[in-house]
Structures are given as C-alpha cells and as structure tokens.
Amino acid sequence: MLVIALALLSIAYGSTVIPVRDVLNAFAHAAGLSDLDTTIPIERIVVDLRLPRVILAICVGAGLGIVGAMLQTVTRNDLADPFLFGLSSGAAAGAVSVISIFGDRFGIWTLPIAAFCGGMLAAIIVLLLVRRVQGQGPERMILAGLAVSFLFAALTNYMVFSGDQRAAHSVLFWTLGGLGLARWENLPLALLGLTAILIHALYNHRNLDAFLAGENTAESLGVRVNRTRNTVFIVCAFSTAIFVSVAGVIGFVGLMIPHIARRFAGQLHAGLILTCAVLGATLILLSDLAARLLLAPQELPIGIVTSSVGAFFVVTLLLRKRSG
C-alpha cells in the first residue's frame, strides 16, 4: 500500500502539480473505463511521462535492493553492493563512451546497449581475476571488484576530459543517476532485470540461507559455495547492468536496503528478498520525488539524494557497531 500511495504522489507532484482526482481520471480514460473527458496535456503527462517513470523507479529500486542483499550474503560483507564490484562503474564507462565519444549510432537503444556491455565486461574481468589467483574466496572477489571499479572509473574520467566537452553536463547527470530516460519502450528492459534477479533469489533462497552459517557448513549441506557465489555474481551483474543502462548510476541503494530489511524480515532470504524489493522501490520513489521538488522546476540527479541518505546511514551504522 505504501508503494502504491507513493506512486500516486510521484505521478501527481512535479514541476506541474496534478490533483490526484485528475490522475485517477486520466488512468480511467486511458484504459477506456471512463467517458469522463480529461484534457490532453494532463493525460499525456500522467500516462506517457510520469507513469513510466514510476514503474521504472519501482523496478530499479526493487532490483538494486535485492542485488545488495545477495551480494552481502555470498561475500559475507555488510558493505557489499554493485559499486564495490565494479558493476556500476563498468556500465557507467560504457554509457559515457557513447555520450562523449562514439555518439548515438543505434538510436534510443545505443545508451542502454553500451551500458549493459560495460557492466557485463566488468563482471567478466572480475571473475577472470578471481580465477587467476589461488582460491576463490569472497575477499579475493572484493579486491578484484575494487580494482576493476577504480579502473573503469579512471577510464570514465579520461573519456569525459578527452571527449566532447559539450556533453559533460549530460555525462554528469547520467553518472549521478536519473529516471528521465523512462519510456514505455525501455520498460520491458527494466522489468527483465527485476524479473531475473527476483526469480533467481527466490529459487535459491535456501542456498543463500546456508551461507549464513558459514561456507564450511554450507558445503556440508550440499551447497557448492564457489559455484553458487559466481552464479549469484553473474546474475547480479546482468541485472545491475540493465538498471544502470536505463537509470544511470544510483548509489547506496544496494548497501542500505538489506540492512533496513533485516530489521523487519530477519535473516532468512525468503522474506528478506521480498522486503528488500518493497523497501528499495519505496526509497527510489521517495528519492525521485525529492529530486524533482527540491529545485523545481529544475531536476536534481537522483543519485545526489540517495548518496546523501546513504552517507548518513553508513555513519549511523558505524556508530551503532562501535557502541555495540
């Protein structure tokens, strides 16, 4: 119910405020359920602009929340999220290469394709690095991810400064995240990312639960630890690359949401995954609403809002652990 209420508020409020009654009338008229006429501009804003944006926010928020929970479980690291493993940095580098250097060669799909390829390339490099060293523990995966993250961040900065300087503003806004690319045409892509991570997480929730008791215990329960960890990483990379390709780099969602969700759902993943999805969607809806209202009619990158909340969250988490 909270997500639905926030979705209605997000559709109603923005640079142009639309009464909730008119929003509902526009939905009914567009669906052919009402003969009550609504003005064409209002119906266009509601159905063609804000509704896809809300659906994209829900998909990206829910997906990133689940990705964070899975990565934290298989690496046994409370600070694990897509940033830590270079997934977001790789996708960002792919998108920036299009904006600043190569240009729009495949129409509206150029940016999503480039970002997706960059994210998957980063994941492949991480896995190759892990396989080259003896042992495949979570510590090595984290170190490999950090190295790849810094590498792609450096590549991104190089492309920004060596490419078309007129594109610098677009690059900055995109690397800080935003839902301005939301269209009915690219929503199936976001839904694919959410569906992939959600189904994989729920199907393997018992294997993920086994990780909570430690890797040795998980092995004794029949879980193939390294194979499970690598599979989770690949699925997380796939979904993260999709989310970044349509919404840019939105930080701290994957880090914060699992910690909050565990306070409501506990440690077991069957309930945790669904709770992460709901809370992640809620956070992105709230952040997007704030990003559009704080400097209205100008729109802030949503990553500024989530990073501000995330910084406060991490400080609170550190102080709580110290006092504990």
PDB file of C-alpha atoms in Angstrom:
ATOM      1  CA  MET A   1       0.000   0.000   0.000  1.00  0.00           C
ATOM      2  CA  LEU A   2       2.885   2.369   0.801  1.00  0.00           C
ATOM      3  CA  VAL A   3       4.396   1.837  -2.659  1.00  0.00           C
ATOM      4  CA  ILE A   4       1.023   2.485  -4.328  1.00  0.00           C
ATOM      5  CA  ALA A   5       0.499   5.669  -2.308  1.00  0.00           C
ATOM      6  CA  LEU A   6       3.987   6.921  -3.150  1.00  0.00           C
ATOM      7  CA  ALA A   7       3.443   6.055  -6.801  1.00  0.00           C
ATOM      8  CA  LEU A   8       0.296   8.203  -6.889  1.00  0.00           C
ATOM      9  CA  LEU A   9       2.110  11.075  -5.164  1.00  0.00           C
ATOM     10  CA  SER A  10       5.019  10.777  -7.581  1.00  0.00           C
ATOM     11  CA  ILE A  11       2.623  10.985 -10.529  1.00  0.00           C
ATOM     12  CA  ALA A  12       0.698  13.888  -9.027  1.00  0.00           C
ATOM     13  CA  TYR A  13       3.647  16.049  -7.933  1.00  0.00           C
ATOM     14  CA  GLY A  14       6.417  17.504 -10.042  1.00  0.00           C
ATOM     15  CA  SER A  15       7.089  20.711 -11.943  1.00  0.00           C
ATOM     16  CA  THR A  16       3.345  20.648 -12.698  1.00  0.00           C
ATOM     17  CA  VAL A  17       1.089  19.603  -9.814  1.00  0.00           C
ATOM     18  CA  ILE A  18      -1.880  17.481 -10.874  1.00  0.00           C
ATOM     19  CA  PRO A  19      -4.702  16.700  -8.408  1.00  0.00           C
ATOM     20  CA  VAL A  20      -4.932  13.005  -7.527  1.00  0.00           C
ATOM     21  CA  ARG A  21      -8.551  13.000  -8.765  1.00  0.00           C
ATOM     22  CA  ASP A  22      -7.370  14.105 -12.221  1.00  0.00           C
ATOM     23  CA  VAL A  23      -4.633  11.455 -12.141  1.00  0.00           C
ATOM     24  CA  LEU A  24      -7.197   8.723 -11.493  1.00  0.00           C
ATOM     25  CA  ASN A  25      -9.496  10.145 -14.177  1.00  0.00           C
ATOM     26  CA  ALA A  26      -6.629  10.113 -16.672  1.00  0.00           C
ATOM     27  CA  PHE A  27      -5.918   6.448 -15.868  1.00  0.00           C
ATOM     28  CA  ALA A  28      -9.577   5.520 -16.277  1.00  0.00           C
ATOM     29  CA  HIS A  29      -9.924   7.436 -19.531  1.00  0.00           C
ATOM     30  CA  ALA A  30      -6.716   5.953 -20.993  1.00  0.00           C
ATOM     31  CA  ALA A  31      -7.879   2.444 -20.075  1.00  0.00           C
ATOM     32  CA  GLY A  32     -11.317   3.041 -21.647  1.00  0.00           C
ATOM     33  CA  LEU A  33     -13.058   2.621 -18.295  1.00  0.00           C
ATOM     34  CA  SER A  34     -14.487   6.114 -18.171  1.00  0.00           C
ATOM     35  CA  ASP A  35     -16.112   8.508 -20.617  1.00  0.00           C
ATOM     36  CA  LEU A  36     -15.219  11.437 -18.386  1.00  0.00           C
ATOM     37  CA  ASP A  37     -13.054  13.677 -20.536  1.00  0.00           C
ATOM     38  CA  THR A  38      -9.636  14.786 -19.349  1.00  0.00           C
ATOM     39  CA  THR A  39      -7.536  17.437 -21.012  1.00  0.00           C
ATOM     40  CA  ILE A  40      -4.997  16.010 -23.439  1.00  0.00           C
ATOM     41  CA  PRO A  41      -1.932  17.640 -21.782  1.00  0.00           C
ATOM     42  CA  ILE A  42      -2.834  16.174 -18.382  1.00  0.00           C
ATOM     43  CA  GLU A  43      -3.405  12.703 -19.790  1.00  0.00           C
ATOM     44  CA  ARG A  44      -0.128  12.897 -21.692  1.00  0.00           C
ATOM     45  CA  ILE A  45       1.809  13.959 -18.590  1.00  0.00           C
ATOM     46  CA  VAL A  46       0.230  11.231 -16.472  1.00  0.00           C
ATOM     47  CA  VAL A  47       0.237   8.294 -18.895  1.00  0.00           C
ATOM     48  CA  ASP A  48       3.188   8.984 -21.192  1.00  0.00           C
ATOM     49  CA  LEU A  49       5.645  10.724 -18.868  1.00  0.00           C
ATOM     50  CA  ARG A  50       5.079  10.099 -15.173  1.00  0.00           C
ATOM     51  CA  LEU A  51       3.620   6.585 -15.135  1.00  0.00           C
ATOM     52  CA  PRO A  52       6.619   5.054 -16.989  1.00  0.00           C
ATOM     53  CA  ARG A  53       8.903   6.977 -14.634  1.00  0.00           C
ATOM     54  CA  VAL A  54       7.160   5.499 -11.581  1.00  0.00           C
ATOM     55  CA  ILE A  55       7.288   1.964 -12.987  1.00  0.00           C
ATOM     56  CA  LEU A  56      10.994   2.393 -13.765  1.00  0.00           C
ATOM     57  CA  ALA A  57      11.621   3.683 -10.226  1.00  0.00           C
ATOM     58  CA  ILE A  58       9.909   0.615  -8.747  1.00  0.00           C
ATOM     59  CA  CYS A  59      11.856  -1.810 -10.964  1.00  0.00           C
ATOM     60  CA  VAL A  60      15.242  -0.195 -10.338  1.00  0.00           C
ATOM     61  CA  GLY A  61      14.728   0.301  -6.597  1.00  0.00           C
ATOM     62  CA  ALA A  62      13.422  -3.217  -6.014  1.00  0.00           C
ATOM     63  CA  GLY A  63      16.133  -4.752  -8.165  1.00  0.00           C
ATOM     64  CA  LEU A  64      19.040  -2.893  -6.579  1.00  0.00           C
ATOM     65  CA  GLY A  65      17.752  -3.774  -3.108  1.00  0.00           C
ATOM     66  CA  ILE A  66      17.727  -7.483  -3.983  1.00  0.00           C
ATOM     67  CA  VAL A  67      21.156  -7.259  -5.651  1.00  0.00           C
ATOM     68  CA  GLY A  68      22.626  -5.739  -2.499  1.00  0.00           C
ATOM     69  CA  ALA A  69      21.158  -8.431  -0.255  1.00  0.00           C
ATOM     70  CA  MET A  70      22.502 -11.250  -2.427  1.00  0.00           C
ATOM     71  CA  LEU A  71      25.983  -9.749  -2.741  1.00  0.00           C
ATOM     72  CA  GLN A  72      26.213  -9.142   1.002  1.00  0.00           C
ATOM     73  CA  THR A  73      25.215 -12.745   1.691  1.00  0.00           C
ATOM     74  CA  VAL A  74      27.598 -14.532  -0.692  1.00  0.00           C
ATOM     75  CA  THR A  75      30.575 -12.303   0.187  1.00  0.00           C
ATOM     76  CA  ARG A  76      29.837 -12.117   3.928  1.00  0.00           C
ATOM     77  CA  ASN A  77      30.475  -8.378   3.703  1.00  0.00           C
ATOM     78  CA  ASP A  78      27.986  -5.868   5.127  1.00  0.00           C
ATOM     79  CA  LEU A  79      29.196  -3.118   2.776  1.00  0.00           C
ATOM     80  CA  ALA A  80      28.881  -5.106  -0.457  1.00  0.00           C
ATOM     81  CA  ASP A  81      26.874  -3.502  -3.257  1.00  0.00           C
ATOM     82  CA  PRO A  82      27.191  -3.137  -7.066  1.00  0.00           C
ATOM     83  CA  PHE A  83      29.672  -0.251  -6.667  1.00  0.00           C
ATOM     84  CA  LEU A  84      32.091  -2.420  -4.710  1.00  0.00           C
ATOM     85  CA  PHE A  85      32.470  -4.937  -7.546  1.00  0.00           C
ATOM     86  CA  GLY A  86      32.853  -2.548 -10.455  1.00  0.00           C
ATOM     87  CA  LEU A  87      29.457  -3.408 -11.952  1.00  0.00           C
ATOM     88  CA  SER A  88      28.143   0.147 -11.827  1.00  0.00           C
ATOM     89  CA  SER A  89      31.495   1.611 -12.907  1.00  0.00           C
ATOM     90  CA  GLY A  90      31.665  -0.673 -15.929  1.00  0.00           C
ATOM     91  CA  ALA A  91      28.150   0.206 -17.019  1.00  0.00           C
ATOM     92  CA  ALA A  92      28.881   3.909 -16.495  1.00  0.00           C
ATOM     93  CA  ALA A  93      32.016   3.681 -18.655  1.00  0.00           C
ATOM     94  CA  GLY A  94      30.020   2.077 -21.456  1.00  0.00           C
ATOM     95  CA  ALA A  95      27.382   4.793 -21.374  1.00  0.00           C
ATOM     96  CA  VAL A  96      29.896   7.640 -21.135  1.00  0.00           C
ATOM     97  CA  SER A  97      31.724   6.270 -24.194  1.00  0.00           C
ATOM     98  CA  VAL A  98      28.506   6.784 -26.166  1.00  0.00           C
ATOM     99  CA  ILE A  99      27.736  10.241 -24.765  1.00  0.00           C
ATOM    100  CA  SER A 100      31.210  11.737 -25.107  1.00  0.00           C
ATOM    101  CA  ILE A 101      32.929   9.850 -27.949  1.00  0.00           C
ATOM    102  CA  PHE A 102      31.045   7.409 -30.181  1.00  0.00           C
ATOM    103  CA  GLY A 103      27.657   9.059 -30.458  1.00  0.00           C
ATOM    104  CA  ASP A 104      24.125   7.783 -30.940  1.00  0.00           C
ATOM    105  CA  ARG A 105      24.614   5.128 -33.640  1.00  0.00           C
ATOM    106  CA  PHE A 106      21.772   2.763 -32.746  1.00  0.00           C
ATOM    107  CA  GLY A 107      19.049   5.247 -31.915  1.00  0.00           C
ATOM    108  CA  ILE A 108      17.459   5.201 -28.462  1.00  0.00           C
ATOM    109  CA  TRP A 109      18.984   1.793 -27.718  1.00  0.00           C
ATOM    110  CA  THR A 110      22.602   2.938 -28.079  1.00  0.00           C
ATOM    111  CA  LEU A 111      22.976   4.075 -24.461  1.00  0.00           C
ATOM    112  CA  PRO A 112      21.330   1.007 -22.867  1.00  0.00           C
ATOM    113  CA  ILE A 113      23.350  -1.390 -25.065  1.00  0.00           C
ATOM    114  CA  ALA A 114      26.653   0.333 -24.291  1.00  0.00           C
ATOM    115  CA  ALA A 115      25.953   0.473 -20.547  1.00  0.00           C
ATOM    116  CA  PHE A 116      24.885  -3.170 -20.473  1.00  0.00           C
ATOM    117  CA  CYS A 117      28.024  -4.270 -22.325  1.00  0.00           C
ATOM    118  CA  GLY A 118      30.211  -2.224 -19.976  1.00  0.00           C
ATOM    119  CA  GLY A 119      28.637  -3.759 -16.883  1.00  0.00           C
ATOM    120  CA  MET A 120      28.964  -7.311 -18.174  1.00  0.00           C
ATOM    121  CA  LEU A 121      32.568  -6.668 -19.240  1.00  0.00           C
ATOM    122  CA  ALA A 122      33.384  -5.526 -15.701  1.00  0.00           C
ATOM    123  CA  ALA A 123      31.801  -8.699 -14.281  1.00  0.00           C
ATOM    124  CA  ILE A 124      33.770 -10.927 -16.659  1.00  0.00           C
ATOM    125  CA  ILE A 125      37.051  -9.206 -15.740  1.00  0.00           C
ATOM    126  CA  VAL A 126      36.337  -9.663 -12.018  1.00  0.00           C
ATOM    127  CA  LEU A 127      35.620 -13.376 -12.447  1.00  0.00           C
ATOM    128  CA  LEU A 128      38.732 -13.867 -14.596  1.00  0.00           C
ATOM    129  CA  LEU A 129      40.882 -12.136 -11.983  1.00  0.00           C
ATOM    130  CA  VAL A 130      39.437 -14.307  -9.224  1.00  0.00           C
ATOM    131  CA  ARG A 131      40.082 -17.486 -11.207  1.00  0.00           C
ATOM    132  CA  ARG A 132      43.710 -16.481 -11.841  1.00  0.00           C
ATOM    133  CA  VAL A 133      44.581 -16.472  -8.139  1.00  0.00           C
ATOM    134  CA  GLN A 134      44.679 -19.476  -5.856  1.00  0.00           C
ATOM    135  CA  GLY A 135      41.351 -19.918  -4.096  1.00  0.00           C
ATOM    136  CA  GLN A 136      38.095 -18.153  -4.861  1.00  0.00           C
ATOM    137  CA  GLY A 137      37.028 -16.726  -1.522  1.00  0.00           C
ATOM    138  CA  PRO A 138      34.890 -13.632  -1.093  1.00  0.00           C
ATOM    139  CA  GLU A 139      37.882 -11.496  -0.069  1.00  0.00           C
ATOM    140  CA  ARG A 140      39.521 -12.051  -3.452  1.00  0.00           C
ATOM    141  CA  MET A 141      36.307 -11.219  -5.256  1.00  0.00           C
ATOM    142  CA  ILE A 142      36.001  -7.967  -3.309  1.00  0.00           C
ATOM    143  CA  LEU A 143      39.623  -6.980  -4.050  1.00  0.00           C
ATOM    144  CA  ALA A 144      39.183  -7.829  -7.734  1.00  0.00           C
ATOM    145  CA  GLY A 145      35.963  -5.813  -7.789  1.00  0.00           C
ATOM    146  CA  LEU A 146      37.636  -2.780  -6.232  1.00  0.00           C
ATOM    147  CA  ALA A 147      40.456  -2.929  -8.766  1.00  0.00           C
ATOM    148  CA  VAL A 148      38.011  -3.141 -11.675  1.00  0.00           C
ATOM    149  CA  SER A 149      35.897  -0.351 -10.184  1.00  0.00           C
ATOM    150  CA  PHE A 150      38.881   2.020  -9.996  1.00  0.00           C
ATOM    151  CA  LEU A 151      39.989   1.000 -13.492  1.00  0.00           C
ATOM    152  CA  PHE A 152      36.637   1.789 -15.089  1.00  0.00           C
ATOM    153  CA  ALA A 153      36.272   4.988 -13.037  1.00  0.00           C
ATOM    154  CA  ALA A 154      39.620   6.166 -14.401  1.00  0.00           C
ATOM    155  CA  LEU A 155      38.561   5.226 -17.929  1.00  0.00           C
ATOM    156  CA  THR A 156      35.307   7.145 -17.496  1.00  0.00           C
ATOM    157  CA  ASN A 157      37.131  10.270 -16.312  1.00  0.00           C
ATOM    158  CA  TYR A 158      39.538  10.023 -19.229  1.00  0.00           C
ATOM    159  CA  MET A 159      36.681   9.839 -21.734  1.00  0.00           C
ATOM    160  CA  VAL A 160      34.932  12.808 -20.124  1.00  0.00           C
ATOM    161  CA  PHE A 161      38.005  15.029 -20.453  1.00  0.00           C
ATOM    162  CA  SER A 162      39.128  13.776 -23.865  1.00  0.00           C
ATOM    163  CA  GLY A 163      35.678  13.687 -25.478  1.00  0.00           C
ATOM    164  CA  ASP A 164      33.174  16.329 -26.476  1.00  0.00           C
ATOM    165  CA  GLN A 165      33.113  18.874 -23.653  1.00  0.00           C
ATOM    166  CA  ARG A 166      29.593  19.923 -24.630  1.00  0.00           C
ATOM    167  CA  ALA A 167      28.419  16.521 -23.426  1.00  0.00           C
ATOM    168  CA  ALA A 168      29.947  16.975 -19.956  1.00  0.00           C
ATOM    169  CA  HIS A 169      26.644  18.036 -18.378  1.00  0.00           C
ATOM    170  CA  SER A 170      24.833  15.003 -19.797  1.00  0.00           C
ATOM    171  CA  VAL A 171      27.619  12.746 -18.542  1.00  0.00           C
ATOM    172  CA  LEU A 172      27.482  14.277 -15.065  1.00  0.00           C
ATOM    173  CA  PHE A 173      23.706  13.945 -14.798  1.00  0.00           C
ATOM    174  CA  TRP A 174      23.759  10.374 -16.083  1.00  0.00           C
ATOM    175  CA  THR A 175      26.596   9.185 -13.824  1.00  0.00           C
ATOM    176  CA  LEU A 176      24.662  10.554 -10.830  1.00  0.00           C
ATOM    177  CA  GLY A 177      21.501   8.712 -11.840  1.00  0.00           C
ATOM    178  CA  GLY A 178      18.099   9.816 -13.023  1.00  0.00           C
ATOM    179  CA  LEU A 179      14.813   8.484 -14.325  1.00  0.00           C
ATOM    180  CA  GLY A 180      14.470  10.923 -17.200  1.00  0.00           C
ATOM    181  CA  LEU A 181      15.024   8.161 -19.773  1.00  0.00           C
ATOM    182  CA  ALA A 182      11.851   6.363 -18.677  1.00  0.00           C
ATOM    183  CA  ARG A 183       9.746   5.468 -21.715  1.00  0.00           C
ATOM    184  CA  TRP A 184       7.237   2.734 -22.388  1.00  0.00           C
ATOM    185  CA  GLU A 185       9.713   1.399 -24.950  1.00  0.00           C
ATOM    186  CA  ASN A 186      12.504   0.667 -22.433  1.00  0.00           C
ATOM    187  CA  LEU A 187      10.355  -0.500 -19.508  1.00  0.00           C
ATOM    188  CA  PRO A 188      10.488  -4.160 -20.687  1.00  0.00           C
ATOM    189  CA  LEU A 189      14.258  -3.957 -20.247  1.00  0.00           C
ATOM    190  CA  ALA A 190      13.922  -2.808 -16.633  1.00  0.00           C
ATOM    191  CA  LEU A 191      11.273  -5.470 -15.977  1.00  0.00           C
ATOM    192  CA  LEU A 192      13.661  -8.096 -17.375  1.00  0.00           C
ATOM    193  CA  GLY A 193      16.363  -7.035 -14.918  1.00  0.00           C
ATOM    194  CA  LEU A 194      13.983  -7.172 -11.964  1.00  0.00           C
ATOM    195  CA  THR A 195      12.454 -10.488 -13.030  1.00  0.00           C
ATOM    196  CA  ALA A 196      15.861 -12.134 -13.469  1.00  0.00           C
ATOM    197  CA  ILE A 197      17.198 -11.163 -10.035  1.00  0.00           C
ATOM    198  CA  LEU A 198      13.901 -11.792  -8.222  1.00  0.00           C
ATOM    199  CA  ILE A 199      13.333 -15.268  -9.646  1.00  0.00           C
ATOM    200  CA  HIS A 200      16.954 -16.296  -9.094  1.00  0.00           C
ATOM    201  CA  ALA A 201      16.917 -15.042  -5.499  1.00  0.00           C
ATOM    202  CA  LEU A 202      13.649 -16.738  -4.562  1.00  0.00           C
ATOM    203  CA  TYR A 203      14.556 -20.001  -6.325  1.00  0.00           C
ATOM    204  CA  ASN A 204      17.896 -20.176  -4.471  1.00  0.00           C
ATOM    205  CA  HIS A 205      16.793 -18.767  -1.126  1.00  0.00           C
ATOM    206  CA  ARG A 206      17.683 -21.970   0.751  1.00  0.00           C
ATOM    207  CA  ASN A 207      21.219 -21.976  -0.659  1.00  0.00           C
ATOM    208  CA  LEU A 208      21.568 -18.334   0.364  1.00  0.00           C
ATOM    209  CA  ASP A 209      20.327 -19.215   3.856  1.00  0.00           C
ATOM    210  CA  ALA A 210      23.081 -21.837   4.090  1.00  0.00           C
ATOM    211  CA  PHE A 211      25.713 -19.105   3.601  1.00  0.00           C
ATOM    212  CA  LEU A 212      24.567 -17.537   6.870  1.00  0.00           C
ATOM    213  CA  ALA A 213      26.036 -20.470   8.802  1.00  0.00           C
ATOM    214  CA  GLY A 214      29.431 -20.132   7.107  1.00  0.00           C
ATOM    215  CA  GLU A 215      30.981 -21.612   3.996  1.00  0.00           C
ATOM    216  CA  ASN A 216      32.081 -24.881   5.635  1.00  0.00           C
ATOM    217  CA  THR A 217      28.594 -25.535   6.956  1.00  0.00           C
ATOM    218  CA  ALA A 218      27.094 -24.614   3.581  1.00  0.00           C
ATOM    219  CA  GLU A 219      29.405 -27.123   1.877  1.00  0.00           C
ATOM    220  CA  SER A 220      28.364 -29.812   4.354  1.00  0.00           C
ATOM    221  CA  LEU A 221      24.714 -29.082   3.499  1.00  0.00           C
ATOM    222  CA  GLY A 222      25.400 -29.789  -0.160  1.00  0.00           C
ATOM    223  CA  VAL A 223      25.797 -26.210  -1.391  1.00  0.00           C
ATOM    224  CA  ARG A 224      28.550 -25.722  -3.962  1.00  0.00           C
ATOM    225  CA  VAL A 225      29.833 -22.496  -2.470  1.00  0.00           C
ATOM    226  CA  ASN A 226      32.124 -21.176  -5.209  1.00  0.00           C
ATOM    227  CA  ARG A 227      29.721 -22.090  -7.981  1.00  0.00           C
ATOM    228  CA  THR A 228      26.792 -20.504  -6.148  1.00  0.00           C
ATOM    229  CA  ARG A 229      28.782 -17.335  -5.426  1.00  0.00           C
ATOM    230  CA  ASN A 230      29.877 -16.966  -9.048  1.00  0.00           C
ATOM    231  CA  THR A 231      26.357 -17.609 -10.360  1.00  0.00           C
ATOM    232  CA  VAL A 232      24.897 -15.027  -7.985  1.00  0.00           C
ATOM    233  CA  PHE A 233      27.560 -12.559  -9.076  1.00  0.00           C
ATOM    234  CA  ILE A 234      26.788 -13.082 -12.773  1.00  0.00           C
ATOM    235  CA  VAL A 235      23.017 -12.660 -12.277  1.00  0.00           C
ATOM    236  CA  CYS A 236      23.619  -9.559 -10.145  1.00  0.00           C
ATOM    237  CA  ALA A 237      25.911  -8.172 -12.851  1.00  0.00           C
ATOM    238  CA  PHE A 238      23.282  -8.844 -15.527  1.00  0.00           C
ATOM    239  CA  SER A 239      20.516  -7.062 -13.615  1.00  0.00           C
ATOM    240  CA  THR A 240      22.735  -4.197 -12.436  1.00  0.00           C
ATOM    241  CA  ALA A 241      23.939  -3.541 -15.976  1.00  0.00           C
ATOM    242  CA  ILE A 242      20.316  -3.309 -17.123  1.00  0.00           C
ATOM    243  CA  PHE A 243      19.343  -0.956 -14.285  1.00  0.00           C
ATOM    244  CA  VAL A 244      22.308   1.322 -14.923  1.00  0.00           C
ATOM    245  CA  SER A 245      21.584   1.298 -18.658  1.00  0.00           C
ATOM    246  CA  VAL A 246      18.128   2.832 -18.146  1.00  0.00           C
ATOM    247  CA  ALA A 247      18.561   4.890 -14.953  1.00  0.00           C
ATOM    248  CA  GLY A 248      22.225   5.760 -14.653  1.00  0.00           C
ATOM    249  CA  VAL A 249      24.330   5.122 -11.566  1.00  0.00           C
ATOM    250  CA  ILE A 250      22.197   5.320  -8.406  1.00  0.00           C
ATOM    251  CA  GLY A 251      24.380   4.716  -5.387  1.00  0.00           C
ATOM    252  CA  PHE A 252      23.870   3.320  -1.885  1.00  0.00           C
ATOM    253  CA  VAL A 253      20.530   1.608  -2.548  1.00  0.00           C
ATOM    254  CA  GLY A 254      22.074  -1.856  -2.620  1.00  0.00           C
ATOM    255  CA  LEU A 255      24.065  -1.088   0.501  1.00  0.00           C
ATOM    256  CA  MET A 256      21.335   0.426   2.681  1.00  0.00           C
ATOM    257  CA  ILE A 257      18.219  -1.541   1.866  1.00  0.00           C
ATOM    258  CA  PRO A 258      19.355  -5.034   3.021  1.00  0.00           C
ATOM    259  CA  HIS A 259      20.328  -3.676   6.458  1.00  0.00           C
ATOM    260  CA  ILE A 260      16.943  -1.994   6.893  1.00  0.00           C
ATOM    261  CA  ALA A 261      15.067  -5.013   5.541  1.00  0.00           C
ATOM    262  CA  ARG A 262      16.721  -7.402   8.014  1.00  0.00           C
ATOM    263  CA  ARG A 263      15.199  -5.421  10.879  1.00  0.00           C
ATOM    264  CA  PHE A 264      11.735  -6.224   9.510  1.00  0.00           C
ATOM    265  CA  ALA A 265      12.158  -9.637   7.880  1.00  0.00           C
ATOM    266  CA  GLY A 266      15.063 -11.234   9.735  1.00  0.00           C
ATOM    267  CA  GLN A 267      17.976 -13.047   8.113  1.00  0.00           C
ATOM    268  CA  LEU A 268      16.226 -15.784   6.109  1.00  0.00           C
ATOM    269  CA  HIS A 269      16.054 -14.919   2.444  1.00  0.00           C
ATOM    270  CA  ALA A 270      12.514 -15.946   1.503  1.00  0.00           C
ATOM    271  CA  GLY A 271      11.097 -12.963   3.396  1.00  0.00           C
ATOM    272  CA  LEU A 272      14.214 -10.806   3.151  1.00  0.00           C
ATOM    273  CA  ILE A 273      14.214 -10.707  -0.643  1.00  0.00           C
ATOM    274  CA  LEU A 274      10.608  -9.526  -0.898  1.00  0.00           C
ATOM    275  CA  THR A 275      11.144  -6.960   1.856  1.00  0.00           C
ATOM    276  CA  CYS A 276      14.221  -5.615   0.064  1.00  0.00           C
ATOM    277  CA  ALA A 277      12.155  -5.262  -3.107  1.00  0.00           C
ATOM    278  CA  VAL A 278       9.426  -3.255  -1.362  1.00  0.00           C
ATOM    279  CA  LEU A 279      11.842  -1.038   0.596  1.00  0.00           C
ATOM    280  CA  GLY A 280      14.067  -0.476  -2.445  1.00  0.00           C
ATOM    281  CA  ALA A 281      11.105   0.641  -4.529  1.00  0.00           C
ATOM    282  CA  THR A 282       9.974   2.910  -1.678  1.00  0.00           C
ATOM    283  CA  LEU A 283      13.407   4.532  -1.363  1.00  0.00           C
ATOM    284  CA  ILE A 284      13.722   5.282  -5.075  1.00  0.00           C
ATOM    285  CA  LEU A 285      10.175   6.667  -5.290  1.00  0.00           C
ATOM    286  CA  LEU A 286      10.850   8.974  -2.328  1.00  0.00           C
ATOM    287  CA  SER A 287      14.261   9.998  -3.686  1.00  0.00           C
ATOM    288  CA  ASP A 288      12.880  10.741  -7.145  1.00  0.00           C
ATOM    289  CA  LEU A 289      10.073  12.811  -5.666  1.00  0.00           C
ATOM    290  CA  ALA A 290      12.594  14.798  -3.630  1.00  0.00           C
ATOM    291  CA  ALA A 291      14.887  15.204  -6.656  1.00  0.00           C
ATOM    292  CA  ARG A 292      12.045  16.770  -8.661  1.00  0.00           C
ATOM    293  CA  LEU A 293      10.700  19.015  -5.906  1.00  0.00           C
ATOM    294  CA  LEU A 294      13.800  20.378  -4.156  1.00  0.00           C
ATOM    295  CA  LEU A 295      14.844  22.670  -7.024  1.00  0.00           C
ATOM    296  CA  ALA A 296      11.618  22.636  -9.068  1.00  0.00           C
ATOM    297  CA  PRO A 297      11.273  23.120 -11.979  1.00  0.00           C
ATOM    298  CA  GLN A 298      14.906  22.017 -12.267  1.00  0.00           C
ATOM    299  CA  GLU A 299      15.512  18.317 -11.608  1.00  0.00           C
ATOM    300  CA  LEU A 300      18.325  17.051  -9.384  1.00  0.00           C
ATOM    301  CA  PRO A 301      20.122  13.809 -10.231  1.00  0.00           C
ATOM    302  CA  ILE A 302      18.548  11.163  -8.027  1.00  0.00           C
ATOM    303  CA  GLY A 303      21.994   9.885  -7.024  1.00  0.00           C
ATOM    304  CA  ILE A 304      22.596  13.090  -5.064  1.00  0.00           C
ATOM    305  CA  VAL A 305      19.592  12.306  -2.871  1.00  0.00           C
ATOM    306  CA  THR A 306      20.414   8.615  -2.349  1.00  0.00           C
ATOM    307  CA  SER A 307      24.092   9.387  -1.687  1.00  0.00           C
ATOM    308  CA  SER A 308      23.159  11.977   0.945  1.00  0.00           C
ATOM    309  CA  VAL A 309      20.874   9.492   2.686  1.00  0.00           C
ATOM    310  CA  GLY A 310      23.464   6.738   2.251  1.00  0.00           C
ATOM    311  CA  ALA A 311      26.277   8.748   3.831  1.00  0.00           C
ATOM    312  CA  PHE A 312      24.122   9.430   6.893  1.00  0.00           C
ATOM    313  CA  PHE A 313      23.153   5.738   7.012  1.00  0.00           C
ATOM    314  CA  VAL A 314      26.758   4.499   6.914  1.00  0.00           C
ATOM    315  CA  VAL A 315      27.803   6.894   9.702  1.00  0.00           C
ATOM    316  CA  THR A 316      24.860   5.707  11.803  1.00  0.00           C
ATOM    317  CA  LEU A 317      25.773   2.085  11.107  1.00  0.00           C
ATOM    318  CA  LEU A 318      29.388   2.630  12.158  1.00  0.00           C
ATOM    319  CA  LEU A 319      28.426   4.442  15.358  1.00  0.00           C
ATOM    320  CA  ARG A 320      25.919   1.712  16.259  1.00  0.00           C
ATOM    321  CA  LYS A 321      28.548  -1.012  15.768  1.00  0.00           C
ATOM    322  CA  ARG A 322      31.064   0.915  17.822  1.00  0.00           C
ATOM    323  CA  SER A 323      28.629   1.416  20.679  1.00  0.00           C
ATOM    324  CA  GLY A 324      27.565  -2.228  20.397  1.00  0.00           C
TER     325      GLY A 324
END
